[in-house]
C-alpha positions as a LaTeX table, in Angstrom:
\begin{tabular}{lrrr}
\hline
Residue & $x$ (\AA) & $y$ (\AA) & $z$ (\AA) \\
\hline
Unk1 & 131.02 & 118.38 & 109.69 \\
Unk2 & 130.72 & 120.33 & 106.58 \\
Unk3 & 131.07 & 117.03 & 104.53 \\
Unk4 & 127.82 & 115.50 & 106.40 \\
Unk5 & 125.86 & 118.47 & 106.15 \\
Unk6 & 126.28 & 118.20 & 102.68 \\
Unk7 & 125.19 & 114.75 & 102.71 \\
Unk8 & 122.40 & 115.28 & 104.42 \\
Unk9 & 121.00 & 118.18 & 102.47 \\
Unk10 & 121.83 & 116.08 & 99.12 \\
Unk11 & 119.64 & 112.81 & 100.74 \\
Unk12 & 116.74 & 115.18 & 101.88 \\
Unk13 & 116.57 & 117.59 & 98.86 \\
Unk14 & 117.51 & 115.40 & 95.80 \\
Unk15 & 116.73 & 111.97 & 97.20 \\
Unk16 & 113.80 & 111.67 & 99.74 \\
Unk17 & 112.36 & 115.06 & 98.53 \\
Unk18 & 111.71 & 113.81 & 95.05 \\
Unk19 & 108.57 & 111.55 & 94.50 \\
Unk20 & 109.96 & 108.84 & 92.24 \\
Unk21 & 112.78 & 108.14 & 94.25 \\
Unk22 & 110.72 & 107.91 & 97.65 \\
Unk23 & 108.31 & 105.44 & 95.98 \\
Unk24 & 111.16 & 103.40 & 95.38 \\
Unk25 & 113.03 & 103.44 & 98.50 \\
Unk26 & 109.61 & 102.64 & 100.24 \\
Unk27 & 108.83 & 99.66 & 98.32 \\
Unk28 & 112.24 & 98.34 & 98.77 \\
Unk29 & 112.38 & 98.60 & 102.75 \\
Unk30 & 109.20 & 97.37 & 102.76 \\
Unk31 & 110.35 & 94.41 & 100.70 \\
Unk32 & 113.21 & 94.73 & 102.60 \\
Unk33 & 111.40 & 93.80 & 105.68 \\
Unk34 & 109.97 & 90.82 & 103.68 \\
Unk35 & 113.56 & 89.60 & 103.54 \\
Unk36 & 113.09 & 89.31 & 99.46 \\
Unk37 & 116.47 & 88.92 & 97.60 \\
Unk38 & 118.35 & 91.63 & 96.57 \\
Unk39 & 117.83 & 91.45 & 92.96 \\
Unk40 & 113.64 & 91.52 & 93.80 \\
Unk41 & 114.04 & 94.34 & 95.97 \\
Unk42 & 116.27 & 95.97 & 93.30 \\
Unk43 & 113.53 & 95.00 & 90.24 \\
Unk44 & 110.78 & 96.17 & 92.75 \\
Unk45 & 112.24 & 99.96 & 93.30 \\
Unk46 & 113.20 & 100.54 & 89.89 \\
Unk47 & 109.59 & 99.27 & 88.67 \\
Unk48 & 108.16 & 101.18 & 91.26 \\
Unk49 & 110.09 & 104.76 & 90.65 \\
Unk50 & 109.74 & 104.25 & 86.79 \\
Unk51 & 106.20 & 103.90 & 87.34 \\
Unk52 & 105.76 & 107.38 & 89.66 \\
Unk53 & 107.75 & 108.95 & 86.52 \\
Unk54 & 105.43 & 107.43 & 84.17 \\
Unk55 & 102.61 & 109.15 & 86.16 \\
Unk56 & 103.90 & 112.67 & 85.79 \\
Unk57 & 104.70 & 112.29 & 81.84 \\
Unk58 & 100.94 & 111.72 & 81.60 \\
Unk59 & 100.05 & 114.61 & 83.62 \\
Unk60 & 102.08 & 116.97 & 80.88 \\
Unk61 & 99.89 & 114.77 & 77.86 \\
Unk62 & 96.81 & 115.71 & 80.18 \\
Unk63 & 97.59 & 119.48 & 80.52 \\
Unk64 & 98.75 & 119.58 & 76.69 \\
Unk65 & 95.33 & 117.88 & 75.56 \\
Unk66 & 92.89 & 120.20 & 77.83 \\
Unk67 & 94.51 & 123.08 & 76.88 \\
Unk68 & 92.39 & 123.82 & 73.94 \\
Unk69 & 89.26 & 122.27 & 75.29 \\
Unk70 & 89.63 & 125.26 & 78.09 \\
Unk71 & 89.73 & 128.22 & 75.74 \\
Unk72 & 86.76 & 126.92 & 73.71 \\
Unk73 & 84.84 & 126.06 & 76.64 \\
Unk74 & 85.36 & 129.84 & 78.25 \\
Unk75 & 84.79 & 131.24 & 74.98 \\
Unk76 & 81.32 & 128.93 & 73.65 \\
Unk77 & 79.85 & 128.99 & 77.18 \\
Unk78 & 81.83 & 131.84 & 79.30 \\
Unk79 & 82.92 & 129.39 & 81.96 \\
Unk80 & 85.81 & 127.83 & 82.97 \\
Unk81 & 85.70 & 123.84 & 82.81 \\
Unk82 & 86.90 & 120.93 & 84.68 \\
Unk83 & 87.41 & 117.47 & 83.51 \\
Unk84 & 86.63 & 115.39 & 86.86 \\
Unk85 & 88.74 & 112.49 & 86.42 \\
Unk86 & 90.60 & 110.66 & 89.13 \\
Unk87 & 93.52 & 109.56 & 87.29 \\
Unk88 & 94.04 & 113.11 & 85.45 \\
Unk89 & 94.03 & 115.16 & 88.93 \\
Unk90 & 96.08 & 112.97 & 90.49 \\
Unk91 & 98.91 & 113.03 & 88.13 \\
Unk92 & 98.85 & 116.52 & 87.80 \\
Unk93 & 98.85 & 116.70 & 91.36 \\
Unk94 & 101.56 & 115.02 & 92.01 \\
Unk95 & 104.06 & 117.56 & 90.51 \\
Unk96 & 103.87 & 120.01 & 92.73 \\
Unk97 & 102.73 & 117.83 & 96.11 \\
Unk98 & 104.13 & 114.09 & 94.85 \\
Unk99 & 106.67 & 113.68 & 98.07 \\
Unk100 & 103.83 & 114.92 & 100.56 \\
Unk101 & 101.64 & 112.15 & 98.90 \\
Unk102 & 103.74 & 109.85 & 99.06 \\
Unk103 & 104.44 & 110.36 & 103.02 \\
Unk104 & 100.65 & 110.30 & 103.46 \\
Unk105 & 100.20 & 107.32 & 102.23 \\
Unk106 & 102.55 & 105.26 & 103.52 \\
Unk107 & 101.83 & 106.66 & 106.67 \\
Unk108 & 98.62 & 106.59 & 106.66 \\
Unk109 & 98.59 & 102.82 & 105.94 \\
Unk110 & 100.81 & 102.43 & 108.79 \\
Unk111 & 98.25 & 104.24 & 110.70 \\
Unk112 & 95.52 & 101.82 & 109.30 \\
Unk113 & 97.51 & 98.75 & 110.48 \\
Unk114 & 97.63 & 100.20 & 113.81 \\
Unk115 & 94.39 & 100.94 & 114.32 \\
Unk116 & 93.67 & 97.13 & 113.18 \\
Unk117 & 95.77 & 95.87 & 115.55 \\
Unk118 & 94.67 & 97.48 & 118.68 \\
Unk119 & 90.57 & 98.01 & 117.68 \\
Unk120 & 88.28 & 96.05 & 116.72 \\
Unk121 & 87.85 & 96.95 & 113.09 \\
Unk122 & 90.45 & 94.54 & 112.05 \\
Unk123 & 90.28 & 95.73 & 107.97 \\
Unk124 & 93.62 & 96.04 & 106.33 \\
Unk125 & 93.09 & 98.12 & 103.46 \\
Unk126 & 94.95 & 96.71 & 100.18 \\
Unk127 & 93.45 & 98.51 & 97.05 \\
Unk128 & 96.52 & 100.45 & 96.66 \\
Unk129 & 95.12 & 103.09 & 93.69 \\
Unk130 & 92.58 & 104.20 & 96.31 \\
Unk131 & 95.33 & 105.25 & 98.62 \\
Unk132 & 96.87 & 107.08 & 96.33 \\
Unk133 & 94.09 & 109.03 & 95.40 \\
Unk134 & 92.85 & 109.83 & 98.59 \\
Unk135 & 96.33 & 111.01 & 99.96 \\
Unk136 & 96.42 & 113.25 & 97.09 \\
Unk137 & 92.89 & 115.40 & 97.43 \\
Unk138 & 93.50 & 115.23 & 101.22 \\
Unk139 & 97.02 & 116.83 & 100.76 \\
Unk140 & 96.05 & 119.60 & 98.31 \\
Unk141 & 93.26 & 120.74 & 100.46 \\
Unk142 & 95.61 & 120.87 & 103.63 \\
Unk143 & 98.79 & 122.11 & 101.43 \\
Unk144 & 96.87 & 124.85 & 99.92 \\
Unk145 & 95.44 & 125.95 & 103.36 \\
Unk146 & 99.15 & 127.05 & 103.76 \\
Unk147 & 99.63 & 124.29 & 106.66 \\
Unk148 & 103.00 & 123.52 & 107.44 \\
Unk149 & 104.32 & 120.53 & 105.65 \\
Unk150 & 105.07 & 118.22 & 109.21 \\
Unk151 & 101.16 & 119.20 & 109.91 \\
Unk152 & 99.81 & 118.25 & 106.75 \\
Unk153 & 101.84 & 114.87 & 106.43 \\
Unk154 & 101.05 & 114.16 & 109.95 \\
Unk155 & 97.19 & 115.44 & 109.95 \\
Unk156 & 96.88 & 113.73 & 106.67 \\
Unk157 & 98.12 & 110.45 & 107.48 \\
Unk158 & 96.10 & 110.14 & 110.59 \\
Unk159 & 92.80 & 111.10 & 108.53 \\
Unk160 & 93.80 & 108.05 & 105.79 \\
Unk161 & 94.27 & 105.33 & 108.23 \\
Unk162 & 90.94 & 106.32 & 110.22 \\
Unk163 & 89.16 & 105.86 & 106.75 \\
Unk164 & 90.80 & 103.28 & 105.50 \\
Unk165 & 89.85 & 101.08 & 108.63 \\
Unk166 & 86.76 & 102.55 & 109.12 \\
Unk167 & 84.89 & 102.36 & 105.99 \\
Unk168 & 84.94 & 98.44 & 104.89 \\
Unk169 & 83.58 & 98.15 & 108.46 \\
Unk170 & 80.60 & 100.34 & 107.48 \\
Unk171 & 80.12 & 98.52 & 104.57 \\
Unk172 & 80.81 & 95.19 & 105.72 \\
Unk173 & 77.39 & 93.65 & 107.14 \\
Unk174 & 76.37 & 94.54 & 103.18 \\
Unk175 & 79.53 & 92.71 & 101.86 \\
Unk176 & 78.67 & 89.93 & 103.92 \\
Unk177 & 75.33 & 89.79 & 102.29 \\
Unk178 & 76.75 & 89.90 & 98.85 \\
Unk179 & 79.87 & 87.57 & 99.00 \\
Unk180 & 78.35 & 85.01 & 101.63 \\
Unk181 & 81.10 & 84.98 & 104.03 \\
Unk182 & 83.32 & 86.79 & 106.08 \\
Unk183 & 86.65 & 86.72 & 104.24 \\
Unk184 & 86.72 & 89.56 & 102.37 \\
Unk185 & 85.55 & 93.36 & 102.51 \\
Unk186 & 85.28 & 96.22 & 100.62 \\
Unk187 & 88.23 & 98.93 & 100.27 \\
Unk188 & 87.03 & 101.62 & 98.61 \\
Unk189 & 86.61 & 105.08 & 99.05 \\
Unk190 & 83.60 & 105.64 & 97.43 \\
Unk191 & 81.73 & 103.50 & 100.50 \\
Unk192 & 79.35 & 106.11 & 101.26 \\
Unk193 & 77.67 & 105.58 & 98.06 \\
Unk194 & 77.35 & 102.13 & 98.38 \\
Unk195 & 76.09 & 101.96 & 101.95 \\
Unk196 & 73.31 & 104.72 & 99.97 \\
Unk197 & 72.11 & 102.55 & 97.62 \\
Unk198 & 71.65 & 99.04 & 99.93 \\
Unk199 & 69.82 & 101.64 & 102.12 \\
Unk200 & 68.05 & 102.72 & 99.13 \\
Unk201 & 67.44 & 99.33 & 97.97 \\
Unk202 & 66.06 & 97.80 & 100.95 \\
Unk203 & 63.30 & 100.86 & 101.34 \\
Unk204 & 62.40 & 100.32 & 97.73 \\
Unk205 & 62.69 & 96.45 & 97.93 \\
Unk206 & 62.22 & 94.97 & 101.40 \\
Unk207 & 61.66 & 91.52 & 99.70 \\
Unk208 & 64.21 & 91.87 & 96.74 \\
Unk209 & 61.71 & 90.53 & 94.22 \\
Unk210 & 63.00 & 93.75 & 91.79 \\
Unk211 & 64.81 & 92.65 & 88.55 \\
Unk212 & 68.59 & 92.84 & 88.66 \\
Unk213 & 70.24 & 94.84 & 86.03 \\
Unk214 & 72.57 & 91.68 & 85.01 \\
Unk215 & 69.21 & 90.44 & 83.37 \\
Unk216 & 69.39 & 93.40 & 81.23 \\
Unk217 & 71.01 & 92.51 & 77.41 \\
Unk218 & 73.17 & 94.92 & 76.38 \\
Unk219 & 73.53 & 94.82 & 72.33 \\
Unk220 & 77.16 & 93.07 & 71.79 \\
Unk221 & 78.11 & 95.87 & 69.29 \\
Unk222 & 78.58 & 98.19 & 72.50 \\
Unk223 & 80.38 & 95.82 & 74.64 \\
Unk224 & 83.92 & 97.75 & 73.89 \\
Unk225 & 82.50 & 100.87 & 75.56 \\
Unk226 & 83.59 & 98.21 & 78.50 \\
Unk227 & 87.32 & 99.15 & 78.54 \\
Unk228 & 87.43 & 102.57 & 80.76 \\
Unk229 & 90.03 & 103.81 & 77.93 \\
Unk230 & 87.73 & 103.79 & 75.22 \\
Unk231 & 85.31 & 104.68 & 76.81 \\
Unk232 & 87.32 & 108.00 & 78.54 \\
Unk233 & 88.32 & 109.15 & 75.12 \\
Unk234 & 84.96 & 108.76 & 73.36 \\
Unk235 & 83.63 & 110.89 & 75.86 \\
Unk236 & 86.05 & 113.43 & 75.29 \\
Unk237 & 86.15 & 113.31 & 71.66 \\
Unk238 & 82.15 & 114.06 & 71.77 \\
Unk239 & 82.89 & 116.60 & 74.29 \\
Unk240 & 85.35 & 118.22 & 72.23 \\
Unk241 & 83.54 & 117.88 & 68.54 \\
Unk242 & 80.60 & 119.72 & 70.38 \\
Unk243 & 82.29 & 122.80 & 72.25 \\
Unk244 & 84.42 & 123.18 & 69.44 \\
Unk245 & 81.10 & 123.73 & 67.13 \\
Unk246 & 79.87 & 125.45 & 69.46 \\
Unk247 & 82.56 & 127.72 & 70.15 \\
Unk248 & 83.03 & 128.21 & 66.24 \\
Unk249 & 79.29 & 129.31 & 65.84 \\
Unk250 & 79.86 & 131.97 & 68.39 \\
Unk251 & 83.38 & 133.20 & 67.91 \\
Unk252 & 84.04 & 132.95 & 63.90 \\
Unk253 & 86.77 & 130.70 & 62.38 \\
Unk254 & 89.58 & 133.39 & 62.93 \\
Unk255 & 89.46 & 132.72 & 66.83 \\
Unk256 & 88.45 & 129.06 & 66.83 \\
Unk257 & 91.18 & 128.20 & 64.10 \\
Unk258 & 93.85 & 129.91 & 66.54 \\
Unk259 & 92.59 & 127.72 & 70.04 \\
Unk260 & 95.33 & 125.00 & 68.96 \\
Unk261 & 99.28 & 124.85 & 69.26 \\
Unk262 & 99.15 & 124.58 & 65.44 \\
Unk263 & 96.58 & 126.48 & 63.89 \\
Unk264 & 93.86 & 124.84 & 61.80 \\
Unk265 & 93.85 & 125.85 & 58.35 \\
Unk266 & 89.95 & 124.99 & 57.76 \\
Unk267 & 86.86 & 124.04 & 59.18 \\
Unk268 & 87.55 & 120.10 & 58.36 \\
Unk269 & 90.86 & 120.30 & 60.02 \\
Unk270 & 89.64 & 122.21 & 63.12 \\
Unk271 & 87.07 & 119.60 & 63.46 \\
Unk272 & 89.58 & 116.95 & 63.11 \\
Unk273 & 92.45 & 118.69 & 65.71 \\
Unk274 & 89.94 & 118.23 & 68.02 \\
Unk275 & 89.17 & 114.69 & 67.44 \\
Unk276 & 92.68 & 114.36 & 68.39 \\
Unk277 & 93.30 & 116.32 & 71.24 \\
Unk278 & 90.23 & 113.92 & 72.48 \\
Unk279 & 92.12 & 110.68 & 71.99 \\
Unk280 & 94.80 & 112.51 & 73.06 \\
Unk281 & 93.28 & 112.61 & 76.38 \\
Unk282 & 92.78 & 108.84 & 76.15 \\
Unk283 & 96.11 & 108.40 & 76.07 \\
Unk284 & 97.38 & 110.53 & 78.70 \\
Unk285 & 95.20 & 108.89 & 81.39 \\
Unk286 & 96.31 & 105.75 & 79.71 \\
Unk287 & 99.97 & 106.48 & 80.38 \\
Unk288 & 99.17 & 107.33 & 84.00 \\
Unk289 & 96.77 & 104.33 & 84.40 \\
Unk290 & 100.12 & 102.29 & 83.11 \\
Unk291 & 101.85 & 104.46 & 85.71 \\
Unk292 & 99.79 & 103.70 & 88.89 \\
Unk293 & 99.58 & 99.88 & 87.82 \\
Unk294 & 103.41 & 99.40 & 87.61 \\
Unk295 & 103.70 & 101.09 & 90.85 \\
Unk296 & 101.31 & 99.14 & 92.92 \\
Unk297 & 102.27 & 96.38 & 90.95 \\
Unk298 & 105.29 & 96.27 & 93.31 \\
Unk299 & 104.45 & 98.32 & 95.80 \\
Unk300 & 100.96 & 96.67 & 97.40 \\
Unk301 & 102.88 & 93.36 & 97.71 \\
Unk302 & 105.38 & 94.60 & 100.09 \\
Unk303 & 102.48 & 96.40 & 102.26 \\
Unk304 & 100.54 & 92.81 & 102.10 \\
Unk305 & 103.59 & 91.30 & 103.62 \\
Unk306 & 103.88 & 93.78 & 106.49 \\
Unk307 & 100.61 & 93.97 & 107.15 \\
Unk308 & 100.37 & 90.02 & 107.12 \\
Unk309 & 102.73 & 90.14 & 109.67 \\
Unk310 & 100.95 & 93.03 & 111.81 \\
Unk311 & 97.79 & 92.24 & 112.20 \\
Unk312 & 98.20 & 88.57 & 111.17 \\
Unk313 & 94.15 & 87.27 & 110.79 \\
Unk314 & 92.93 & 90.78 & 109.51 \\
Unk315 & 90.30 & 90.44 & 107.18 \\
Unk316 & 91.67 & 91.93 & 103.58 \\
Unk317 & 89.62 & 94.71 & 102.39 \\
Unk318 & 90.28 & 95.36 & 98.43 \\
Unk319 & 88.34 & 96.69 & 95.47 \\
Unk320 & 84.91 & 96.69 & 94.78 \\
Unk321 & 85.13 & 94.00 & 91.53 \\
Unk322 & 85.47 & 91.39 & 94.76 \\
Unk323 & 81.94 & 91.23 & 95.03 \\
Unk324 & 81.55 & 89.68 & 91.02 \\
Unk325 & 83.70 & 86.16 & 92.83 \\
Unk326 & 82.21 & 83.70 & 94.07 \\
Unk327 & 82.09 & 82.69 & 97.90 \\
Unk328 & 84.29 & 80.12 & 97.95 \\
Unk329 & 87.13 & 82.07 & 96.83 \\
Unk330 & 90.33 & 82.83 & 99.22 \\
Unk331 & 91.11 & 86.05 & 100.09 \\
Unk332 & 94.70 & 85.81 & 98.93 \\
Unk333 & 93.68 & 83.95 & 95.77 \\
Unk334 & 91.36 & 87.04 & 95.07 \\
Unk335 & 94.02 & 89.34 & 96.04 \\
Unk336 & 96.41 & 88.09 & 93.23 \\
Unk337 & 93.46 & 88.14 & 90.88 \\
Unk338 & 92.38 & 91.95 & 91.96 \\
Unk339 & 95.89 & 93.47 & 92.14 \\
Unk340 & 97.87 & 91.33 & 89.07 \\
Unk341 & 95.38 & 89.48 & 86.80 \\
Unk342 & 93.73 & 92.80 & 85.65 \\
Unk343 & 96.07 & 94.33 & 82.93 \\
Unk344 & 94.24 & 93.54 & 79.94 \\
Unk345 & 90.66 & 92.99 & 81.54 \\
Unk346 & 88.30 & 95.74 & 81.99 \\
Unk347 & 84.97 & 93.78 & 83.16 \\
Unk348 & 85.01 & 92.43 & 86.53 \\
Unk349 & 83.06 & 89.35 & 85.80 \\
Unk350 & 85.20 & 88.61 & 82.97 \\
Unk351 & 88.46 & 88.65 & 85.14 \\
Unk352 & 86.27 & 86.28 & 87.99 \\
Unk353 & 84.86 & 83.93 & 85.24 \\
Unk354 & 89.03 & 83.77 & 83.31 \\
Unk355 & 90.09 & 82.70 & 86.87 \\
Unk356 & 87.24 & 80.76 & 88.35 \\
Unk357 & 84.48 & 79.87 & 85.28 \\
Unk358 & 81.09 & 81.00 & 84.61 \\
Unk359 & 79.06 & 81.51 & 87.93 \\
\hline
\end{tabular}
């Protein structure tokens, strides 16, 4: 007895407690399920648990870079700051509430199928990043209202699958408008914006005769702000080059030069430190970016397959660059083109026009 016990407690606390591992064990039942070979299923986990691992080392290059930016900002403006990025929360999230996550969202798209099966919003969500951050706000507001683990997972997973059927229908009659057919909807979280602006469009536009902004030329010598990693650690490099002037003007070069791990030894270097803690930043969200894509890379496939198989028919619902394809287009051909065709392309009309020309 004392033997199984043991087992047990090693499974649950060093196995299915830890994030990276769970990742992987889901995405191999799941492929599992598929009846994939064992060497797939095998490629699939490891992909999938090196990618969750992945996530957290950019969390620590996220925490490292802010550091800095945090004293200055306190000390140049007396308030605390927060970086609002998606991909930085999320990965530092997931090191304290990764295996809560995790349950969340696979149970919560278990949920979703559900749901799609027996009501009539048959949406199966597939734009996998979304999931993960939504499970991850929704279980750091429950887990840090000191809910009990089995209430959060199970709270939390019922409140993901209710959205994630539930908003493409919303949006839907609007997609339909867009794509010209029925074959495809939107999965995104971020509906309720979009459902704002066709409202706001129509009542400023009842007869759509305003220009579009894809008539508007945008000089070709900014076209690389384009990639959302340049463009991330710009942003932060300006951010940083500023406070950091800032918080030199106000607090003298002794207490600036002292705000980094190694201190600066002049004004040119403290400028330049925190040049580099910006790209820094650009970095770390590109590690976890790398991270979330090598997951879902293997992970989304094996939920496309179940969910192909439970609610056979559905109508896929996946990100929002769907709407830059043209009509014609399959679902499952734009599924492959959403969820694999995407790693070096940051324009959504430039991944549509690789795969299906100039509209």
């Amino acid at each position: 007895m004392s033997i199984a016990l043991a087992i047990v407690q090693f499974l649950v606390s060093e196995i299915l407690s830890v994030p990276a591992f769970l990742i992987g064990i889901i995405t191999a039942v799941g492929l599992a399920a598929m009846r994939k070979s064992v060497g797939q299923i095998a490629d699939a986990a490891i992909k999938a648990t090196l990618g969750f691992l992945l996530i957290g080392a950019g969390a620590g290059l996220v925490v490292n870079s802010l550091g800095p930016l945090g004293k200055m900002i306190e000390g140049a403006l007396g308030a605390h700051g927060v970086v609002p990025t998606n991909e930085a929360i999320a990965g530092i999230a997931q090191q304290q509430y990764g295996s809560q996550v995790a349950w969340i969202m696979l149970a919560g798209f278990l949920i979703s199928l559900l749901l799609a099966r027996i009501t009539p919003l048959h949406y199966v969500f597939l734009t996998g990043h979304h999931m993960l951050f939504m499970a991850t706000p929704i279980t750091i507001v429950m887990a840090s209202s000191s809910m009990p683990t089995p209430v959060t997972i199970g709270l939390g997973s019922l409140l993901l699958g209710v959205l994630m059927v539930s908003l493409p229908a919303l949006a839907h009659p609007f997609t339909r408008k867009v794509t010209g057919g029925e074959g495809i909807a939107i999965g995104h979280f971020g509906t309720s914006a979009y459902i704002a602006a066709a409202a706001t469009g129509r009542l400023v536009d009842p007869h759509g005769k305003s220009q579009s902004t894809e008539n508007i030329k945008v000089p070709e010598g900014l076209r690389f702000l384009r990639d959302s990693m340049v463009a991330k650690a710009l942003s932060m490099v300006l951010m940083y080059v500023i406070i950091a002037i800032i918080f030199l003007a106000r607090r003298g070069k002794q207490a600036a030069f002292q705000t980094f791990l190694k201190p600066a030894t002049d004004t040119g270097n403290y400028i330049m430190s925190s040049v580099t803690q910006g790209l820094e930043f650009g970095i770390a969200v590109a590690v976890i970016l790398f991270g979330v894509r090598t997951i879902l890379g293997e992970l989304i496939p094996a939920f496309q397959g179940i969910a192909n198989k439970v609610v056979p028919g559905a109508i896929p619902a996946l990100d929002c660059p769907i709407v830059f394809l043209r009509p014609e287009c399959r679902p499952h051909r734009i599924y492959l083109l959403i969820h694999r065709g995407t790693s070096g392309i940051n324009d959504p009309r430039d991944r549509a026009r690789r795969h299906w020309g100039s509209p």
